[in-house]
Coordinates of C-alpha atoms in Angstrom, one line a residue:
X1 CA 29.5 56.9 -20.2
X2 CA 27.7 53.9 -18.8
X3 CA 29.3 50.3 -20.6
X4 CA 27.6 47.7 -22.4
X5 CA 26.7 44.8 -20.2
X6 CA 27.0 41.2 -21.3
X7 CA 23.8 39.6 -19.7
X8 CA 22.6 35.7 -19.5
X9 CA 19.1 36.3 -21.6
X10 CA 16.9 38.2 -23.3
X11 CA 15.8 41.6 -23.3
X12 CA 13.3 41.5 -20.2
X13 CA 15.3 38.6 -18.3
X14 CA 16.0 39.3 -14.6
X15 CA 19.4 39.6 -15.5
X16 CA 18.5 43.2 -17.6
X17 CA 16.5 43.8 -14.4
X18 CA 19.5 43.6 -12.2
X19 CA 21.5 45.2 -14.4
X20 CA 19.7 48.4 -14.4
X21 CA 19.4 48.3 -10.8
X22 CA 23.3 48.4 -10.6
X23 CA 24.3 50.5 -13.7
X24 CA 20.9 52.4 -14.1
X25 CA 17.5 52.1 -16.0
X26 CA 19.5 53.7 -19.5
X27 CA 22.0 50.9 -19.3
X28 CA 22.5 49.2 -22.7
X29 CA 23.1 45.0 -22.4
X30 CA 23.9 42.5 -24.7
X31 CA 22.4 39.7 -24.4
X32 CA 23.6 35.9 -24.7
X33 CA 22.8 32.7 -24.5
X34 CA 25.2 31.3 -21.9
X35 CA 27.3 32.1 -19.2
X36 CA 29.9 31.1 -21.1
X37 CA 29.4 33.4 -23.9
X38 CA 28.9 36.6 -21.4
X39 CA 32.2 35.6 -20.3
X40 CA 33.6 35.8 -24.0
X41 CA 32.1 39.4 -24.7
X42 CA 33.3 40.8 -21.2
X43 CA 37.2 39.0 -22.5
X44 CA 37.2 39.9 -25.6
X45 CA 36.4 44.1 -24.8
X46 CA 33.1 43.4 -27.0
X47 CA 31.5 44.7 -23.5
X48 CA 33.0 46.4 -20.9
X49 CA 31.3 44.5 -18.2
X50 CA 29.4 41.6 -17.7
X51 CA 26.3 40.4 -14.8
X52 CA 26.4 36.7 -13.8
X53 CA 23.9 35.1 -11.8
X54 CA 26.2 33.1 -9.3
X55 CA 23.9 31.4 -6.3
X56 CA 19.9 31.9 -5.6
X57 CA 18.5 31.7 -1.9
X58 CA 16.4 29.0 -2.7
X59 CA 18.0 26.7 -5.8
X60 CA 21.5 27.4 -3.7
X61 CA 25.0 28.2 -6.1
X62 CA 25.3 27.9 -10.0
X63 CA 28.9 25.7 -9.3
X64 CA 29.2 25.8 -12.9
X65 CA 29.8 30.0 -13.0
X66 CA 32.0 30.1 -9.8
X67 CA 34.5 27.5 -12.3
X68 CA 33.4 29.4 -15.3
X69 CA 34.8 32.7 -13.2
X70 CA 37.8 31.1 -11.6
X71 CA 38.6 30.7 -14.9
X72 CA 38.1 33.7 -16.8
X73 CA 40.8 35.9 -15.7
X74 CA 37.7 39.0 -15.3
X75 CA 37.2 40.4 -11.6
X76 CA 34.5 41.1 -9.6
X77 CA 33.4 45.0 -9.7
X78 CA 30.3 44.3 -7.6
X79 CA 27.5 42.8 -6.8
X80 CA 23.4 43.2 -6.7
X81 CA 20.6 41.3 -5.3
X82 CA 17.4 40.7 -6.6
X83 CA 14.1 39.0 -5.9
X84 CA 12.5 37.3 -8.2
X85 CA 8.8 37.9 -8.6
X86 CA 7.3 35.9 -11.4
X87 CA 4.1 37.3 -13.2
X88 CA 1.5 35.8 -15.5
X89 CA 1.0 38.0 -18.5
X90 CA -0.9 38.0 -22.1
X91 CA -2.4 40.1 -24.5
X92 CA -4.0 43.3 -23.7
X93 CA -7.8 42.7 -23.5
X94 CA -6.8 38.8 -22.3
X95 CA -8.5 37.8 -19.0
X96 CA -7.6 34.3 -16.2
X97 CA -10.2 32.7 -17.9
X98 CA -9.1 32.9 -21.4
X99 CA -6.0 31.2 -20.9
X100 CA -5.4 27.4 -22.4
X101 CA -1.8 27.7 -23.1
X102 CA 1.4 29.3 -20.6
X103 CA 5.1 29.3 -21.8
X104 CA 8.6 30.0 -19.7
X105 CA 11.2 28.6 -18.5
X106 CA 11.5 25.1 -16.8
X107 CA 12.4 26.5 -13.6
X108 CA 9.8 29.5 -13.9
X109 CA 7.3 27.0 -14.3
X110 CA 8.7 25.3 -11.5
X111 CA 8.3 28.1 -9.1
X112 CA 5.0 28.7 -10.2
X113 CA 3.4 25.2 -9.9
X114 CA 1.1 25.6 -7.2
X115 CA -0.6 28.5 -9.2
X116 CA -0.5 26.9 -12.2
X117 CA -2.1 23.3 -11.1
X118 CA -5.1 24.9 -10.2
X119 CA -6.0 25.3 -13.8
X120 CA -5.9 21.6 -15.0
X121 CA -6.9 22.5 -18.5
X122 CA -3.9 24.8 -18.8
X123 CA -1.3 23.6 -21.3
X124 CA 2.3 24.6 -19.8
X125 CA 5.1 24.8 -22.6
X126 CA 8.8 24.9 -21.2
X127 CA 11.0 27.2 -23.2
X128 CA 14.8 28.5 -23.1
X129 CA 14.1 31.9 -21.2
X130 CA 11.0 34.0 -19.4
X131 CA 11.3 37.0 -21.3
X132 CA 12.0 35.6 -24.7
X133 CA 8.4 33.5 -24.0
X134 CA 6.9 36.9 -23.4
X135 CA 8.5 38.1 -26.5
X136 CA 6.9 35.2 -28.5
X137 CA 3.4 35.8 -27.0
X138 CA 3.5 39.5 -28.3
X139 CA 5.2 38.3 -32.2
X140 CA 2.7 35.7 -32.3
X141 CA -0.4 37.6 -31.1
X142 CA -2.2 34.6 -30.0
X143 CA -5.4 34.7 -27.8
X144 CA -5.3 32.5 -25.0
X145 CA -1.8 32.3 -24.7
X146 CA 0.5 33.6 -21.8
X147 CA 3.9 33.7 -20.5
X148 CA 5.5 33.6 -16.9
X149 CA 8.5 36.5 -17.0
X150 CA 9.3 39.3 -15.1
X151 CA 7.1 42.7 -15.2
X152 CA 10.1 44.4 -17.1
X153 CA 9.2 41.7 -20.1
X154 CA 5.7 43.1 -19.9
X155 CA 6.3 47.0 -20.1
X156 CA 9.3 46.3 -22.8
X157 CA 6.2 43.9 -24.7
X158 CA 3.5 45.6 -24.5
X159 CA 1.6 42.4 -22.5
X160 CA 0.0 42.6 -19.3
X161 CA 0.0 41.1 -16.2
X162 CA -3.6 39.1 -15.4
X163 CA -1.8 37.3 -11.9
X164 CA 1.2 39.0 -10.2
X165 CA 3.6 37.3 -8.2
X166 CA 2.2 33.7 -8.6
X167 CA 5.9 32.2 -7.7
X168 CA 5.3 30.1 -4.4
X169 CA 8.3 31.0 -2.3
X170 CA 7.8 34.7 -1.9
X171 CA 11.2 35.2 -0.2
X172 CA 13.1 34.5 -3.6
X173 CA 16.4 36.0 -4.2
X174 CA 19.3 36.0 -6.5
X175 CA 23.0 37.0 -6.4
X176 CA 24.2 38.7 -9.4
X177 CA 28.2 39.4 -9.9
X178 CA 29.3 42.5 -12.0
X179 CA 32.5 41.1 -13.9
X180 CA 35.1 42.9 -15.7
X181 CA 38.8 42.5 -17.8
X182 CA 41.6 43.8 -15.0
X183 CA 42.1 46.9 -16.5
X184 CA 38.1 48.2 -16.4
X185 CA 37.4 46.9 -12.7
X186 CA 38.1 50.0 -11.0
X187 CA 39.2 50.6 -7.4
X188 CA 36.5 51.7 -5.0
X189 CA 36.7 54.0 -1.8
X190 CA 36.2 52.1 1.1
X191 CA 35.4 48.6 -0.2
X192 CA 33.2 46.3 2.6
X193 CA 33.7 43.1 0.7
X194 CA 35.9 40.9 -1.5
X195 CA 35.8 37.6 -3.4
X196 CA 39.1 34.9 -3.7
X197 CA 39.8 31.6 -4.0
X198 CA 42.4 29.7 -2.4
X199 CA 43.4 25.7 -1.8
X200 CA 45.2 24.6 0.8
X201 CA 47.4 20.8 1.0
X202 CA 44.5 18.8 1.9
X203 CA 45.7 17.7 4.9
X204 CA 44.0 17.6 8.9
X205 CA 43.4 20.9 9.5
X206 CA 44.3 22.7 6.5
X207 CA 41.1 24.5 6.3
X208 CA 40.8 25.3 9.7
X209 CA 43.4 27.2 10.0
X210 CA 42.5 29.5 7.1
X211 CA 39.4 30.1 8.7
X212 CA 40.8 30.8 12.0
X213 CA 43.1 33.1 11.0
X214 CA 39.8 35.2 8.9
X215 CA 37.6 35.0 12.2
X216 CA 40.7 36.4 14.4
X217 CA 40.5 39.3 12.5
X218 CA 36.9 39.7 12.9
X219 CA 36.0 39.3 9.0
X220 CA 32.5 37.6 8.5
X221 CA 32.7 34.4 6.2
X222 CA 29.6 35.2 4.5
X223 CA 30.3 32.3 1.4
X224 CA 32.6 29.3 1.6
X225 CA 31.8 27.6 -1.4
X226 CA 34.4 24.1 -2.6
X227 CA 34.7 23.5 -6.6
X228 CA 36.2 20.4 -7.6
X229 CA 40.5 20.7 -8.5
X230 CA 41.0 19.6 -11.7
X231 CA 43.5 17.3 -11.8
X232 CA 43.3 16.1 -8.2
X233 CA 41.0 13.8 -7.3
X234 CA 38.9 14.4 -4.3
X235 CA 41.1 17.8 -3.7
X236 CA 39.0 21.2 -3.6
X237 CA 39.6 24.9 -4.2
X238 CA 37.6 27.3 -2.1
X239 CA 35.5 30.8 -3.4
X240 CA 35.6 32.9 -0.3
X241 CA 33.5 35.7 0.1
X242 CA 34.8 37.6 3.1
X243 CA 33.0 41.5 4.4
X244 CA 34.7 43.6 6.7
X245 CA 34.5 47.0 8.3
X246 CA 38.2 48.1 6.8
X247 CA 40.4 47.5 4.2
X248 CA 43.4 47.2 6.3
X249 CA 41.9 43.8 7.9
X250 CA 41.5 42.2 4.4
X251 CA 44.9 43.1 4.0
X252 CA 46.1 41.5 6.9
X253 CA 43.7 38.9 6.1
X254 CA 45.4 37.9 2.7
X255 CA 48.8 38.4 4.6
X256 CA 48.3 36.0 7.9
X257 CA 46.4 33.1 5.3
X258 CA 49.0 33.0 2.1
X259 CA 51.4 31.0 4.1
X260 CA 48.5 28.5 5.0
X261 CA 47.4 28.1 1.7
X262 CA 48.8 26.5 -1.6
X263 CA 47.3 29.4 -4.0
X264 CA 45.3 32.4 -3.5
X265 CA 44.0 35.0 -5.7
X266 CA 41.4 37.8 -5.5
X267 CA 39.1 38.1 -7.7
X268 CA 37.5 41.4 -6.5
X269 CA 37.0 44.1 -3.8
X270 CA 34.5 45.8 -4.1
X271 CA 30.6 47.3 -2.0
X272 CA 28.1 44.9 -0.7
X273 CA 25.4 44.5 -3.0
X274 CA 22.1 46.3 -2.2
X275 CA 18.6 44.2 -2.8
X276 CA 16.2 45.3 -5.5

């Protein structure tokens, strides 16, 4: 039986997107309004797993979700990448030239602002997701008026598209983790990849030596990402995301770096993410 997933959005968001890819297109989610709160569902067993977006090739990491996970006491299950391909969508019937009005997200808008300044008598409405503005255009049943969301938002609205993929930076991608409580993260077969965080005593070549010892072993650093210590001024912690060819060198990975490091804890093992 496939769990409930806690996603960031709305029915339609790329989040649901990404969580069909990874659990499958039946997958039931529950959606919230922040990070924070898909972290309380997953917690509390109100879900038994939970999709966070955690860094985009463009916009870079959400720093806020790699403290938010650190955090959280839930591990990483997996992982799945997907572009993000922005549409322009409306009422049935509704053509380019009847638009006057487009509504999404900030950032959606963002992407999209060398499409949409070619209409100057366009009025562009920021809202708090791309699917819920797709939602709104299909309650409200106004002519004229469109939304900037994913296709998924038009098939599950009944809108369609009148301009696909009007995002400017085609090669657009985002990282999604799949986090659970402990005791639902099951052990995979042959994991390639693993996510920890460690700090070390902030002193000359504390780090180097951490990395060293990875690289001797022939793991690929694929995501070194620092956080702020709370507590410690100017002092760091460090999410690692290390993928390997076997298990046994991420065990002797964790071995040969615990006695150069302060703290260290895993947060997941798991398969490399496919793109979608």
């Amino acid at each position: 039986m496939l769990p409930t997933v806690a996603i960031q959005g709305f029915d339609g968001s790329f989040h649901q997107i990404a969580a069909r890819h990874y659990f499958g297109p039946e997958t039931l989610t529950a959606p919230c309004a922040t990070f924070s709160e898909v972290v309380r569902q997953v917690a509390s067993g109100s879900t038994g797993a939970g999709l966070m977006a955690i860094e985009n090739s463009i916009a870079g990491s959400i720093l806020p979700n790699y403290t938010l996970l650190r955090k959280s006491g839930l591990r990483v299950m997996g992982e799945v990448y997907l572009r993000i391909r922005q549409h322009l969508m409306a009422l049935p019937g509704q053509q380019l030239s009847d638009i006057r009005e487009v509504h999404s997200h900030p950032m959606a808008l963002l992407q999209c602002a060398d499409f949409l300044n070619q209409y100057h008598h366009w009025q562009l409405v920021e809202s708090e997701d791309t699917a819920l503005s797709a939602q709104r255009v299909r309650e409200q049943g106004r002519p004229g008026v469109a939304a900037v969301a994913g296709r998924l938002a038009a098939e599950l609205f009944g809108l369609e598209i009148v301009a696909e993929d009007i995002h400017a930076e085609k090669k657009n991608y985002t990282r999604f983790l799949v986090v659970a409580r402990p005791e639902n993260a099951l052990e995979v077969e042959q994991p390639n990849k693993a996510s920890l965080y460690f700090h070390t005593n902030h002193t000359q070549g504390s780090l180097a030596r951490v990395l060293v010892r990875i690289a001797d072993l022939g793991i690929n650093l694929s995501k070194l990402q620092s956080c702020p210590k709370p507590g410690s001024t100017w002092h760091y912690y460090f999410h690692a995301d290390l993928e390997f060819d076997q298990p046994e060198q991420l065990q002797a990975a964790l071995r040969d770096i615990a006695p150069v490091t302060d703290g260290l804890e895993v947060l997941g093992v798991y398969h490399k993410g496919t793109t979608h």
